[in-house]
Tab-separated table of C-alpha atoms in Angstrom:
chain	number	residue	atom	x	y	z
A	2	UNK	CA	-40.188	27.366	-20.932
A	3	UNK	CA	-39.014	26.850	-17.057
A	4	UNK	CA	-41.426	24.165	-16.756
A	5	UNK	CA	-40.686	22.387	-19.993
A	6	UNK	CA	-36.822	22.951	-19.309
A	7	UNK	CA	-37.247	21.688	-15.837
A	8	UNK	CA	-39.490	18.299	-16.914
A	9	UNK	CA	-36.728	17.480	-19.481
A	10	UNK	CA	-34.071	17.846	-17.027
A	11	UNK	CA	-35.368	15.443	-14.892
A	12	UNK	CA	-36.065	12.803	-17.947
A	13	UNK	CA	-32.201	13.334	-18.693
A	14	UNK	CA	-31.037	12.370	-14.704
A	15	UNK	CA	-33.471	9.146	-15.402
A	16	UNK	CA	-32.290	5.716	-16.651
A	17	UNK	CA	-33.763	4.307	-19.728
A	18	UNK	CA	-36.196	1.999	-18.143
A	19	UNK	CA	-38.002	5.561	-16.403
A	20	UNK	CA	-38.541	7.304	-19.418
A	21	UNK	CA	-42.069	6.053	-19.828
A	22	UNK	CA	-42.751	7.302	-16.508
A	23	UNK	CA	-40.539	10.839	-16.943
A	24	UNK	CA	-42.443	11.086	-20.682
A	25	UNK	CA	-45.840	11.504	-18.186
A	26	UNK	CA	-44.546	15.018	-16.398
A	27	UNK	CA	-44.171	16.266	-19.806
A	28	UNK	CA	-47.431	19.131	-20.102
A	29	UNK	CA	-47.764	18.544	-24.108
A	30	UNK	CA	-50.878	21.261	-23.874
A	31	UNK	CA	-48.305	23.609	-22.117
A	32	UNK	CA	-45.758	22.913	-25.130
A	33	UNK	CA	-47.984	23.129	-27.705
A	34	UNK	CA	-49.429	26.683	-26.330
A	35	UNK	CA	-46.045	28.020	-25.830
A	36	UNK	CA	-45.227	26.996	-29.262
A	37	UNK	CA	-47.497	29.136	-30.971
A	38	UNK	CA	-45.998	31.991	-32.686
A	39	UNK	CA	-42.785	30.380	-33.562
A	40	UNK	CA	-40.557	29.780	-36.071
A	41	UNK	CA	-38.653	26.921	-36.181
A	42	UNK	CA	-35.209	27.058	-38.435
A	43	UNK	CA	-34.795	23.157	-39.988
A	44	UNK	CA	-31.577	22.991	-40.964
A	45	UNK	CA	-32.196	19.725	-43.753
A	46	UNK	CA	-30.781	18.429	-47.288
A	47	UNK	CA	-32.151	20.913	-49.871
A	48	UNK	CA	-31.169	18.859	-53.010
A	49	UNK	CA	-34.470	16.834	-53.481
A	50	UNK	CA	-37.794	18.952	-54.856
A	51	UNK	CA	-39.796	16.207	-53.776
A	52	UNK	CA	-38.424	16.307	-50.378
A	53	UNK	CA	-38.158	20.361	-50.364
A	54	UNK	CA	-42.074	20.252	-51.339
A	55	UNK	CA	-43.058	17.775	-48.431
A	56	UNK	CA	-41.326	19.946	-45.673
A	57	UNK	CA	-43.375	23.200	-47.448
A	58	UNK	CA	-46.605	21.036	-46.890
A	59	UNK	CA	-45.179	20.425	-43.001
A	60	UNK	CA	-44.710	24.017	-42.604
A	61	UNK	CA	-48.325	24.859	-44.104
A	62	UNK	CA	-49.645	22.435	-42.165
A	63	UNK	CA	-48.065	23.491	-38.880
A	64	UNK	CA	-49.038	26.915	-39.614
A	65	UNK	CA	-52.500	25.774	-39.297
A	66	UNK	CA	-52.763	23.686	-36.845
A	67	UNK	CA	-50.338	24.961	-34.159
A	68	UNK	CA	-49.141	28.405	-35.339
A	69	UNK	CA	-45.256	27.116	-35.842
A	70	UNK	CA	-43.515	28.238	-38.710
A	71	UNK	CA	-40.937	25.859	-40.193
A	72	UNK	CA	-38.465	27.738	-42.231
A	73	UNK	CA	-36.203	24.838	-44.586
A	74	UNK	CA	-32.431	26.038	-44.426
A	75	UNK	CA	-31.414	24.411	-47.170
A	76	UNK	CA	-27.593	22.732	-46.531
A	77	UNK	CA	-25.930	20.203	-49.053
A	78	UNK	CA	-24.022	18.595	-45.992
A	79	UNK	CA	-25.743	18.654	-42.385
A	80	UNK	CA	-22.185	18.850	-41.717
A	81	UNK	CA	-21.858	22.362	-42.389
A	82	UNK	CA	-24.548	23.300	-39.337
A	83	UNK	CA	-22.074	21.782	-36.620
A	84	UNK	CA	-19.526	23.992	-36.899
A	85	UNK	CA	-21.875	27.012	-36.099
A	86	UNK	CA	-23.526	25.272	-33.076
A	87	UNK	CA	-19.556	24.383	-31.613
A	88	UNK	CA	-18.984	28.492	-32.342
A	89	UNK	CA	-22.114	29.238	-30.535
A	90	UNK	CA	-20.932	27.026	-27.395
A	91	UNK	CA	-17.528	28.607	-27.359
A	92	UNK	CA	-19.143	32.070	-26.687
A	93	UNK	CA	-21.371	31.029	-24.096
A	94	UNK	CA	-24.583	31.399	-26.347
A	95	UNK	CA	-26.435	28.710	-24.060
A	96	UNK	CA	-30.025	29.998	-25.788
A	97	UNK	CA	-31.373	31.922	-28.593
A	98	UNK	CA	-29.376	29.803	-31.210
A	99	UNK	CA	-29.740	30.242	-34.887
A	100	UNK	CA	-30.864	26.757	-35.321
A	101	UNK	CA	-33.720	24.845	-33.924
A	102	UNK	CA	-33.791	21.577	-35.730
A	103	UNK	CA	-31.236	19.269	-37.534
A	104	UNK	CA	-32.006	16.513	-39.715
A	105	UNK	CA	-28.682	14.402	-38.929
A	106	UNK	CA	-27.626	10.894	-38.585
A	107	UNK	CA	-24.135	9.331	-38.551
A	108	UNK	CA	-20.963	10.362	-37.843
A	109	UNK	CA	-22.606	14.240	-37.664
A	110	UNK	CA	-25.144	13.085	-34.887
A	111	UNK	CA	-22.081	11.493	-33.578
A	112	UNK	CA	-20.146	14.535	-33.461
A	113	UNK	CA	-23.011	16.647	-32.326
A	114	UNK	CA	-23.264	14.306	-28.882
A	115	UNK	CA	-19.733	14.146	-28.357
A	116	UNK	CA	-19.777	18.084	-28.251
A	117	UNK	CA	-22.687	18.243	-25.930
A	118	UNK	CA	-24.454	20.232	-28.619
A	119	UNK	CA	-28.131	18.547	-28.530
A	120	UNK	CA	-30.972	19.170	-26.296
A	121	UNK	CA	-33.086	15.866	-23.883
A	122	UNK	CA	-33.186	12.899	-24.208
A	123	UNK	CA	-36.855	13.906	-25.351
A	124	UNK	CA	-37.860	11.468	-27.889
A	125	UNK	CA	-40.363	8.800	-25.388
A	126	UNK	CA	-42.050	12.711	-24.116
A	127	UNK	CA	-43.893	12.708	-27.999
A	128	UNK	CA	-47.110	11.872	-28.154
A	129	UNK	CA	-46.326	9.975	-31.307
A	130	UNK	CA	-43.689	7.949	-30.447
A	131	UNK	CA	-46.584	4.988	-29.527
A	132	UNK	CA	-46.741	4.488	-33.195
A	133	UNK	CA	-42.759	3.956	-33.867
A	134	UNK	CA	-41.973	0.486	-34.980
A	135	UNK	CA	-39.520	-0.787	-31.961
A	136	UNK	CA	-38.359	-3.324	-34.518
A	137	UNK	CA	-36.346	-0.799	-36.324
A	138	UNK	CA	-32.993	0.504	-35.266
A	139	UNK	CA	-34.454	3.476	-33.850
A	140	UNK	CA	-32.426	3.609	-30.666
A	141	UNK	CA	-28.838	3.510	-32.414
A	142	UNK	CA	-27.655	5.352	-35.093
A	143	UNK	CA	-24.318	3.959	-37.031
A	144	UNK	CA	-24.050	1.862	-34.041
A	145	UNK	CA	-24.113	4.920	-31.828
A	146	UNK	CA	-27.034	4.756	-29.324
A	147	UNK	CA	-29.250	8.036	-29.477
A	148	UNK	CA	-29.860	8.129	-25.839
A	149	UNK	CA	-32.879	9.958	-26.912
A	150	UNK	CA	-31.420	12.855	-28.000
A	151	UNK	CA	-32.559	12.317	-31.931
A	152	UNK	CA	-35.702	11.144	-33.235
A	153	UNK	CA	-36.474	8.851	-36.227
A	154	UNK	CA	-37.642	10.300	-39.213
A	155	UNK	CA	-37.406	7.605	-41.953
A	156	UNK	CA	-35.701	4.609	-43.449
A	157	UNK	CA	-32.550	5.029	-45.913
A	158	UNK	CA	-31.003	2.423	-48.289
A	159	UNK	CA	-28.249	2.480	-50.794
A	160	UNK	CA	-29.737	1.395	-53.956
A	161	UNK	CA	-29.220	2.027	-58.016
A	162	UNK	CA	-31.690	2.984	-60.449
A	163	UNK	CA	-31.261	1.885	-64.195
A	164	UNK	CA	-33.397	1.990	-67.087
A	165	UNK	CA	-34.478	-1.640	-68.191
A	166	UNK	CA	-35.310	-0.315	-71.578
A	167	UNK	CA	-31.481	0.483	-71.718
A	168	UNK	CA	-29.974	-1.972	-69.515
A	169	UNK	CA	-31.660	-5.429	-69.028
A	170	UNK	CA	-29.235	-6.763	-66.945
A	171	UNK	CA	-27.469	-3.879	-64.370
A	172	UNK	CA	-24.573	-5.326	-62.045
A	173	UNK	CA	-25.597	-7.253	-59.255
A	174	UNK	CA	-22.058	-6.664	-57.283
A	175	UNK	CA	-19.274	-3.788	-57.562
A	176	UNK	CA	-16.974	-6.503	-58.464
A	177	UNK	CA	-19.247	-7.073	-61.435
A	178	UNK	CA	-20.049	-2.704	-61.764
A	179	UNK	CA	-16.218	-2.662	-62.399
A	180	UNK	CA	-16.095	-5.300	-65.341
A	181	UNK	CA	-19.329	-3.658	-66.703
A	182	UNK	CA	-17.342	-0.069	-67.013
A	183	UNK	CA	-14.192	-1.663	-68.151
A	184	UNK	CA	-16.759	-3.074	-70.906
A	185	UNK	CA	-19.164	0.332	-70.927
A	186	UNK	CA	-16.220	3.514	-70.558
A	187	UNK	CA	-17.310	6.701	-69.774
A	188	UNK	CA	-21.260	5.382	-68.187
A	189	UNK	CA	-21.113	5.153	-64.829
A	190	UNK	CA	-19.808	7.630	-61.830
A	191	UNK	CA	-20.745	8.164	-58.459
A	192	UNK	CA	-21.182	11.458	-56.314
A	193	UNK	CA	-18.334	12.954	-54.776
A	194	UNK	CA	-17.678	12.470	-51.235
A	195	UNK	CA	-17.847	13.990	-48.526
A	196	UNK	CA	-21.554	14.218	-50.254
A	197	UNK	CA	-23.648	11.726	-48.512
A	198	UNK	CA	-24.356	9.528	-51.445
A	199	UNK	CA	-20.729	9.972	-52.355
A	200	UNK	CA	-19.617	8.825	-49.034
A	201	UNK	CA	-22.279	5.957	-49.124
A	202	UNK	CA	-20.593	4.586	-52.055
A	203	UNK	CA	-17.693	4.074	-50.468
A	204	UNK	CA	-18.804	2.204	-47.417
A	205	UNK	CA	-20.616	0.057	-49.594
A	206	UNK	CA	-17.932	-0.813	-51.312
A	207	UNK	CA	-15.303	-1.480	-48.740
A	208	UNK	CA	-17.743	-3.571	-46.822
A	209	UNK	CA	-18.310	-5.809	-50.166
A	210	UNK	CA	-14.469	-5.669	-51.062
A	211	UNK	CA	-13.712	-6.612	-47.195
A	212	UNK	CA	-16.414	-9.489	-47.174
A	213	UNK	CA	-17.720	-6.962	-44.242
A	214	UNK	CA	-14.448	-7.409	-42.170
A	215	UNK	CA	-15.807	-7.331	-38.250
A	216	UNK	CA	-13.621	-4.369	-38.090
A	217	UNK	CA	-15.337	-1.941	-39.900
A	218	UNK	CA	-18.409	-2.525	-37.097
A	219	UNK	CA	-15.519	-0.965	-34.513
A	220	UNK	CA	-14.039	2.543	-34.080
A	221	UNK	CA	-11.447	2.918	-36.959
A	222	UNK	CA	-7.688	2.684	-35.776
A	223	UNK	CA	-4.845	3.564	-37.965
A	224	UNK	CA	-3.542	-0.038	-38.500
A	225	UNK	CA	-7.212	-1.505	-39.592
A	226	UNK	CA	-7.266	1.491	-42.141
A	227	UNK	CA	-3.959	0.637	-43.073
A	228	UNK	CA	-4.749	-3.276	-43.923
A	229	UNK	CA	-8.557	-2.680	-45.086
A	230	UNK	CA	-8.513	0.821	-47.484
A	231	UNK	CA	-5.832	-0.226	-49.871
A	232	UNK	CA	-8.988	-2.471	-50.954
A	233	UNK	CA	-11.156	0.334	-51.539
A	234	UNK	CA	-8.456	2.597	-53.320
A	235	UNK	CA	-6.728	-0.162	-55.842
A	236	UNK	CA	-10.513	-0.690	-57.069
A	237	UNK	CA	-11.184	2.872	-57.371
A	238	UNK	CA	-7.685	3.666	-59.339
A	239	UNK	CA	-8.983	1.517	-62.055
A	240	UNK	CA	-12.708	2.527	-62.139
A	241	UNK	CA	-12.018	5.800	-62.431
A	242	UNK	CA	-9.777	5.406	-65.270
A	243	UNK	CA	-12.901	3.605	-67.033
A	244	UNK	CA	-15.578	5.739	-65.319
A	245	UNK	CA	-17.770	9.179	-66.552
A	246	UNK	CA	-15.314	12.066	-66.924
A	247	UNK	CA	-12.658	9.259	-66.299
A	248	UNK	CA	-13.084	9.757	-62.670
A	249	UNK	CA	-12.007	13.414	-62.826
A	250	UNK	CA	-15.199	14.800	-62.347
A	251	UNK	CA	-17.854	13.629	-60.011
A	252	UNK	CA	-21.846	14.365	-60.039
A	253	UNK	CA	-22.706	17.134	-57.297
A	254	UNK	CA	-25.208	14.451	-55.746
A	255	UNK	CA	-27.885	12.086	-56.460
A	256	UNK	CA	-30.024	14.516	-58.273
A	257	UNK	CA	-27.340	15.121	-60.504
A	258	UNK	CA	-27.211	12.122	-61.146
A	259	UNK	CA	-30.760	11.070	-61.521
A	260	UNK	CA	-30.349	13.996	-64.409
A	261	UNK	CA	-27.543	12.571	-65.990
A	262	UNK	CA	-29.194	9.354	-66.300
A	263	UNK	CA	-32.401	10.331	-67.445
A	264	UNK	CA	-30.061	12.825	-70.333
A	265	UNK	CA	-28.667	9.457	-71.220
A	266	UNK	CA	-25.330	10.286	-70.020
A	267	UNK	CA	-24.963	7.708	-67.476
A	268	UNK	CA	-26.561	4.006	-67.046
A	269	UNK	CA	-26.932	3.898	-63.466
A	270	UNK	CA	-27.721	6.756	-60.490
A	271	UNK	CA	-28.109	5.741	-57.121
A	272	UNK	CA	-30.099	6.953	-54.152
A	273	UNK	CA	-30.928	6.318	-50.361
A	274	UNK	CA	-34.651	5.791	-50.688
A	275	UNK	CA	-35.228	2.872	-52.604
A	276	UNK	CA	-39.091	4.220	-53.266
A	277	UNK	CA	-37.454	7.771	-54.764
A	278	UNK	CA	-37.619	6.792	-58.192
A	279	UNK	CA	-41.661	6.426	-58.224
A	280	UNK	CA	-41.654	10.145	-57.094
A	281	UNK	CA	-39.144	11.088	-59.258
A	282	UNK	CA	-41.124	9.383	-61.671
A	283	UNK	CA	-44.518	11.064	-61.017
A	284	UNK	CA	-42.750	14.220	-61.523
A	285	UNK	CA	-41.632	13.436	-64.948
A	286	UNK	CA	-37.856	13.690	-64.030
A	287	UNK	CA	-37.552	9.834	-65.057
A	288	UNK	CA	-38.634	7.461	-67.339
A	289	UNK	CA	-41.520	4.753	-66.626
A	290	UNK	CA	-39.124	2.263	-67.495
A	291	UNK	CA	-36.259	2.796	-64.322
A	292	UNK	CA	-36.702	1.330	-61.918
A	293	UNK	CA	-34.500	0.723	-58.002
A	294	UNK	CA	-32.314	-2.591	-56.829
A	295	UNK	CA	-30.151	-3.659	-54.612
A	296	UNK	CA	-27.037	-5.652	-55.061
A	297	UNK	CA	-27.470	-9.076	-54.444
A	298	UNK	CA	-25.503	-8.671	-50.868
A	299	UNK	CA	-28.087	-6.410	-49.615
A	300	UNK	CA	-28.225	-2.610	-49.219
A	301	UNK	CA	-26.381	-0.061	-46.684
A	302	UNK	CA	-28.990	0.661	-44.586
A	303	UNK	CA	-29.537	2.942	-41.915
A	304	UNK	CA	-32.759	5.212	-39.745
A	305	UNK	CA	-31.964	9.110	-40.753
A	306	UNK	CA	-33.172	10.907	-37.560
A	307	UNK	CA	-34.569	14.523	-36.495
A	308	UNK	CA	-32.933	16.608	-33.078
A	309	UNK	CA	-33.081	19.822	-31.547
A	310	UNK	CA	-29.839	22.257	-30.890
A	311	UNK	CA	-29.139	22.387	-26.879
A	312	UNK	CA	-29.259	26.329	-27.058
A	313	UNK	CA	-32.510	25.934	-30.021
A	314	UNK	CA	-34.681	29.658	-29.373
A	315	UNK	CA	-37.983	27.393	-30.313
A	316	UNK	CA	-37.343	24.667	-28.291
A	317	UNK	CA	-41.394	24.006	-28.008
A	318	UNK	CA	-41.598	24.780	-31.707
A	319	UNK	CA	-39.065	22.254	-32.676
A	320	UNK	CA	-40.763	19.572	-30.530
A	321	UNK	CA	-44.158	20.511	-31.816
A	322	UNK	CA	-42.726	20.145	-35.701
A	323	UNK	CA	-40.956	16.512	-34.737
A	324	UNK	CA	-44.379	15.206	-33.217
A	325	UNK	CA	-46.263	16.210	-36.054
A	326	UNK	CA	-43.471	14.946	-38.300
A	327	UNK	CA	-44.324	11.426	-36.575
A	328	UNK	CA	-47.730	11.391	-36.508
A	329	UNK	CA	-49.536	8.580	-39.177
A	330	UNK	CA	-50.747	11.380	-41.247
A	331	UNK	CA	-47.107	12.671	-41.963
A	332	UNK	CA	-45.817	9.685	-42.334
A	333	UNK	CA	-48.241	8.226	-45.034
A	334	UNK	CA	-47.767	11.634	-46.847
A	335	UNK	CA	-43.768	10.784	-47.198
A	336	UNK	CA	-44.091	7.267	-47.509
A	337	UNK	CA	-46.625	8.230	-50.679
A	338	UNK	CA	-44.976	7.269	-54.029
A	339	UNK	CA	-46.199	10.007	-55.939
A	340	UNK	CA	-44.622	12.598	-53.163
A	341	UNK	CA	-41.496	11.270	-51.518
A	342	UNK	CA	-41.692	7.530	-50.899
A	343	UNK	CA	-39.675	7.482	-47.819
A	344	UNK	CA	-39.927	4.288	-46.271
A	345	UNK	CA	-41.298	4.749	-42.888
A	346	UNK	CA	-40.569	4.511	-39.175
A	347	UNK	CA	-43.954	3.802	-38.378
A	348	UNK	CA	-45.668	0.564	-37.468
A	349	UNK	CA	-47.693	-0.409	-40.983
A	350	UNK	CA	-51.155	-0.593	-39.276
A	351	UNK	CA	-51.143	3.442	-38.535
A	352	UNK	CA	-49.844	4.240	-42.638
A	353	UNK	CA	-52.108	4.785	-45.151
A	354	UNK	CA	-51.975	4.648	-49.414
A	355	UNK	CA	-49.063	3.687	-51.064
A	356	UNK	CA	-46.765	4.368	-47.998
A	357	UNK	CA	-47.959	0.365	-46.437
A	358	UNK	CA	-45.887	-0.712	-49.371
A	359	UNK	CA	-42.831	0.882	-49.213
A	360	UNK	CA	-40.518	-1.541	-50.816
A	361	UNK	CA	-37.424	-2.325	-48.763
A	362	UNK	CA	-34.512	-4.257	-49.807
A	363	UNK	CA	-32.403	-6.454	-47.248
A	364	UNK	CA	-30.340	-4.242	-45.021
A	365	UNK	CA	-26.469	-4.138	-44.744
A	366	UNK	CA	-25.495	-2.455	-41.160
A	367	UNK	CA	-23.403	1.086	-41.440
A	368	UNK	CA	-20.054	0.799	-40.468
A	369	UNK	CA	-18.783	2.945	-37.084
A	370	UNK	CA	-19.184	6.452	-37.792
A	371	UNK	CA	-15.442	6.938	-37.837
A	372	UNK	CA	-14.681	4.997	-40.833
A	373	UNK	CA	-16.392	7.602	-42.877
A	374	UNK	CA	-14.361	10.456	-41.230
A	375	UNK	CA	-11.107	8.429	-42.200
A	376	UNK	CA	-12.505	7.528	-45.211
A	377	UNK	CA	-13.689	11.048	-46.930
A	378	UNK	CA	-10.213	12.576	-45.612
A	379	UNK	CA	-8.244	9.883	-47.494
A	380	UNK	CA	-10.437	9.938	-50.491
A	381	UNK	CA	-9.952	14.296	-50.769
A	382	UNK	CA	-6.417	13.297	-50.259
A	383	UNK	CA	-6.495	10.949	-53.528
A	384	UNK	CA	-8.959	12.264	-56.112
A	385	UNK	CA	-10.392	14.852	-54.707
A	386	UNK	CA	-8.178	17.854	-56.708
């Protein structure tokens, strides 16, 4: 552990342009041995079967292979693991922390390396990271830049699914979602934020209401909320009064709402994997006939990203798990269709199978992490009783 602790410090002390050369000091057979025998506690989204099942075939395989166990703590909101890792750091608990691996991105990586509570930079040490697709935003996260302290894992994307032997023609723009439940009351809902799908929704739909004001790409200040939000809240005052439950109760995510529209009860879900309907699909939880799309302005887009605790007790464990998490082989098992279809962070030549043809929609940039803080806080404020 001294020696891996002690090559990592020195990658941290270099500038970006020495990583390839700190990345070399890094013993990976030395890791990998020290690894065996532990277990690794992933702190991830549990609402998903399809993604709950890949990360069981992760563990199984990293059982086998390298002798790391990777337990799934199953969170609804990656949120809820910061708060433990900032009450570990006020005690002095510097190692032998009860998590070892976060699947974050946004505002909660954001708040995790403003509190000094990740471990590296690490991410150009991986053996894997030669296959990464440098044209991606793998480097920033919600305009943030990673500083190598968080890996990418896949590609997310706001996008609805419908039924087209329901609906022929969804709406192509919220402006037109609003007219369609003014004409359709009672059929279509989001989730409710601060769920990430929930909170999604809402950036979505400021950016379109705001014709993507340059402001929103900037850290939030009182007086920008003040001129952009009322946009955002006068639409949602009058969808809600047309929307499911008349905006009084919200689905719990978008499983919930892949349910409800597969019970008939809504016309539209949404998701952040444009590919998740196939897999949903080939597990009978939707009909043949949905299918994903965009709006015609694009979709929110944005890499979700793996990282390690700074006081993680399987710190070689963790690092092992992420590799293997990045190799082709993992990859091309999410990016499958019939598993998870998670578009991937991988250059196409390495994938394999249906994951070469992830389908992607164009990409709308995130807003700065803190308009989603100001934005869930006001929206609790308003509807959230």
């Amino acid at each position: 552990m001294k020696k891996l602790l002690t090559a990592l410090l020195t990658f941290g002390t270099a500038m970006c342009m020495t990583f390839g050369v700190g990345a070399k000091t890094l013993d990976w057979d030395h890791i990998e041995k020290n690894a065996q025998g532990q277990t690794v506690y992933f702190h991830a989204w549990g609402g998903s079967q399809e993604i709950n099942r890949y990360i069981q075939w992760a563990n199984t395989q990293l059982q086998q292979r390298y002798g790391v166990t990777l337990k799934h703590v199953k969170v609804s909101d990656i949120a809820e693991s910061t708060p433990r890792l900032i009450a570990e750091k006020a005690v002095g608990k510097s190692d032998g922390g009860s998590i070892d691996l976060v699947w974050i991105n946004g505002e909660n990586f954001k708040s995790m390396k403003e509190n000094q509570l990740l471990f590296g930079p690490f991410t150009q040490a991986l053996p894997n990271w030669k296959y990464v697709d440098q044209s991606l935003p793998v480097t920033v996260d919600f305009s943030e830049p990673t500083d190598g302290l968080e890996a990418p894992w896949g590609v997310g994307q706001l996008v609805f699914i419908y039924d087209q032997a329901q609906l022929s023609a969804p709406p192509t723009s919220f402006a037109q979602m609003l007219s369609y439940a003014k004409a359709h009351p009672n059929r279509l809902s989001y989730p409710k934020p601060p769920e990430f799908h929930g909170s999604s929704f809402l950036k979505a739909l400021l950016i379109e209401l705001s014709n993507n004001d340059p402001a929103l790409s900037k850290p939030v200040t009182e007086q920008e909320f003040a001129r952009l939000s009322p946009l955002l809240w006068n639409y949602l005052d009058e969808f809600h009064r047309v929307a499911w439950r008349s905006g009084k109760q919200f689905p719990k995510g978008t499983a919930e709402m892949t349910r409800l529209l597969d019970d008939g009860q809504l016309d539209m879900a949404l998701t952040f994997n444009p590919n998740a309907v196939y897999s949903a699909q080939a597990a009978g939880n939707l009909e043949p006939s949905t299918k994903p799309y965009a709006m015609s302005a694009g979709a929110l887009s944005n890499i979700h990203f793996l990282a390690i605790p700074w006081n993680a007790s399987a710190k070689e464990g963790a690092l092992v798990a992420i590799n293997f998490l990045l190799s082709p082989e993992a990859q091309s098992r999410k990016g499958d269709l019939n598993i998870w279809g998670d578009p991937s962070v991988l250059e196409r030549q390495y994938l394999q199978g249906s994951a070469q043809n992830s389908e992607k929609f164009n990409a709308i940039d995130e807003p700065h992490p803190s308009w989603q803080v100001m934005l869930e806080k006001e929206w609790l404020k308003r509807y959230g009783q």
